Amino acid sequence: MSDQLRPRSAGSKNLKTVARHGRLKKSNAAVAVAKFIAGSVAVVLVSGFSVAAIATYDVVQSAPPSVHLANESNGPVPSIGAIDGGVNMLVVGSDSRVGQEARFGPEDSTGDLNDVTMLLHISEDHSNASVISFPRDMFVAIPSCPKEDGSGSHSAMSSQKINTTLTYGGLACTVLTVEKLTGLSIPFAAEVQFSGVMAMSSAVGGVPVCVATRIEDEYTGTFLDPGEHTLEGYEALQFLRTRHGLGDGGDLTRINNQQLFMSSLVRTIKSADTLSDPTKVYALAKAVTANMRLSDSLSSVTTLASIAIALKDIDLNQVVFAQVPTGSTTGGVKAVQPAFDNLFEAVAADQPLTLSGTTGRGTEADPNVPVEAEPEPSATTDPAATADPSATADPTATEAPVVTEDPGVVLSESVTGQTAGDYTCTRGRTLENQ
């Protein structure tokens, strides 16, 4: 990965949020049994796509210590069922080498940078969701953040790259920064490292990706010919990290590639091959909980299960992956207005998002998109049968209304991305073109 406020409008809805406190206390056998049942239900119901939305009964034992966010308050966790109202969750990918395999380099070889910063939004009616990516080199204002050791606060800064927020104050600082940047309240957050990506891709038996033109990247050791490849473990991680071998070699086209991978991962998780295999579902849940740092608000099995249930039935075409609109500036990129503010005003107002731009320079449409077979005619239906001519129409009957999907807000063409239902291929780049 390392190779590399605007106030809410007056007409916006307030997102309903569940209680924030999530640490489960060890107690008697009855509570332990309740935890097991809660986790079992969660694993069975999981078909959501957010890595932080997958629960298992031993989440507390397997997950690293949780992180307290500045806007969290104490209260009871919800009962198992779809979470009440909408959800805003920040998912951060760290490039820290601490606790990672030796092949990624010494623990002190890098700092702790959030190389990937994504905001997951689930609508209040659970009909649609969006995952919005912020480029690592995007300059933003960083508010005063509490130090992780509790010894005080870091000073506010008017312009720093967003990927430095983990360094200044950990996951809580990244959340505060994105809240200030977007005007949204974000009560849930999760941080994942290299090992988590590897474990997740292996848990589902690999993630299929399409390559349009050959990828060659000496930095990540990624060399892939055109065609479809099923990647897992280390290969999947390096595919996500690569940027020199695709598009124009920049971070923005790397995000396009990551959206391609995440869309395929969503389809894989929601497929019958995964959901009907208890071993895969359990392995995926373990991969998530054992390799992520969760905010206090997410360290409860019931909260994770509730978010998973809210995601479970969202149509793939209603899951939008979008990259915030940015333009070049010295040393990085900056938000493009008014498209940037319009995007988050739509999110704050809980409007469905419709893309009008391209998938980005790093990907293109898959020419071999799977086509769903037409349903077979019913065996009980006689194709030669005709309507009874003696039957008379009911004069009071009316035709059923035609239901159309709400397009919501059509985003600016400067917002690139795709839906989870879009099949895309990576535009690779060879060494001679680097």
Tab-separated table of N, CA and C in Angstrom, residues 2-3 15 26 34 44 53 56 71 100 166 203 208 210 222 232 271 299 339 353 389 418 424:
chain	number	residue	atom	x	y	z
A	2	SER	N	2.065	1.157	0.576
A	2	SER	CA	2.812	2.392	0.769
A	2	SER	C	3.483	2.897	-0.476
A	3	ASP	N	3.595	2.022	-1.526
A	3	ASP	CA	4.238	2.505	-2.751
A	3	ASP	C	3.268	3.492	-3.371
A	15	LEU	N	-28.516	11.290	10.428
A	15	LEU	CA	-28.410	9.843	10.460
A	15	LEU	C	-28.714	9.337	11.855
A	26	LYS	N	-16.382	-10.028	30.179
A	26	LYS	CA	-16.420	-11.450	30.455
A	26	LYS	C	-17.317	-11.665	31.665
A	34	ALA	N	-24.885	-16.551	25.084
A	34	ALA	CA	-25.530	-15.495	24.298
A	34	ALA	C	-24.583	-14.964	23.240
A	44	VAL	N	-24.210	-16.560	9.836
A	44	VAL	CA	-25.178	-17.094	8.885
A	44	VAL	C	-25.746	-15.989	8.004
A	53	ALA	N	-18.158	-5.281	8.488
A	53	ALA	CA	-19.539	-5.671	8.733
A	53	ALA	C	-19.687	-7.171	8.928
A	56	THR	N	-18.254	-12.646	14.116
A	56	THR	CA	-18.221	-14.013	14.583
A	56	THR	C	-18.221	-14.003	16.103
A	71	ASN	N	-16.311	11.095	19.251
A	71	ASN	CA	-17.749	11.357	19.345
A	71	ASN	C	-18.547	10.179	19.877
A	100	GLN	N	3.709	-7.161	11.072
A	100	GLN	CA	3.494	-7.761	9.763
A	100	GLN	C	4.637	-8.715	9.402
A	166	LEU	N	-3.084	9.181	10.548
A	166	LEU	CA	-2.791	8.085	11.478
A	166	LEU	C	-1.559	8.405	12.311
A	203	ALA	N	-9.740	-16.363	2.526
A	203	ALA	CA	-10.902	-16.951	3.185
A	203	ALA	C	-12.023	-17.262	2.209
A	208	PRO	N	-11.635	-13.120	-8.172
A	208	PRO	CA	-11.351	-13.036	-9.614
A	208	PRO	C	-11.209	-11.588	-10.073
A	210	CYS	N	-10.066	-9.098	-13.637
A	210	CYS	CA	-9.858	-9.089	-15.085
A	210	CYS	C	-8.746	-8.104	-15.423
A	222	THR	N	4.350	-7.639	-9.239
A	222	THR	CA	3.090	-8.029	-9.876
A	222	THR	C	3.253	-8.062	-11.385
A	232	GLU	N	-5.368	-14.466	-4.366
A	232	GLU	CA	-5.575	-14.563	-2.928
A	232	GLU	C	-4.253	-14.382	-2.203
A	271	SER	N	-22.065	-14.380	-3.308
A	271	SER	CA	-22.385	-15.520	-4.154
A	271	SER	C	-22.784	-16.726	-3.317
A	299	SER	N	-16.794	-2.960	18.386
A	299	SER	CA	-16.207	-4.140	19.011
A	299	SER	C	-17.261	-5.031	19.664
A	339	ALA	N	-18.123	20.136	-7.022
A	339	ALA	CA	-18.445	18.711	-7.130
A	339	ALA	C	-18.198	17.973	-5.819
A	353	LEU	N	-26.837	7.637	-4.925
A	353	LEU	CA	-25.848	8.254	-5.798
A	353	LEU	C	-25.834	7.546	-7.147
A	389	PRO	N	-61.581	-16.410	-25.061
A	389	PRO	CA	-62.267	-15.278	-25.697
A	389	PRO	C	-63.543	-14.876	-24.980
A	418	GLN	N	-17.506	3.023	-9.989
A	418	GLN	CA	-18.314	1.970	-10.575
A	418	GLN	C	-19.228	1.409	-9.507
A	424	THR	N	-15.356	-4.763	-14.600
A	424	THR	CA	-14.316	-3.955	-15.236
A	424	THR	C	-12.999	-4.719	-15.284
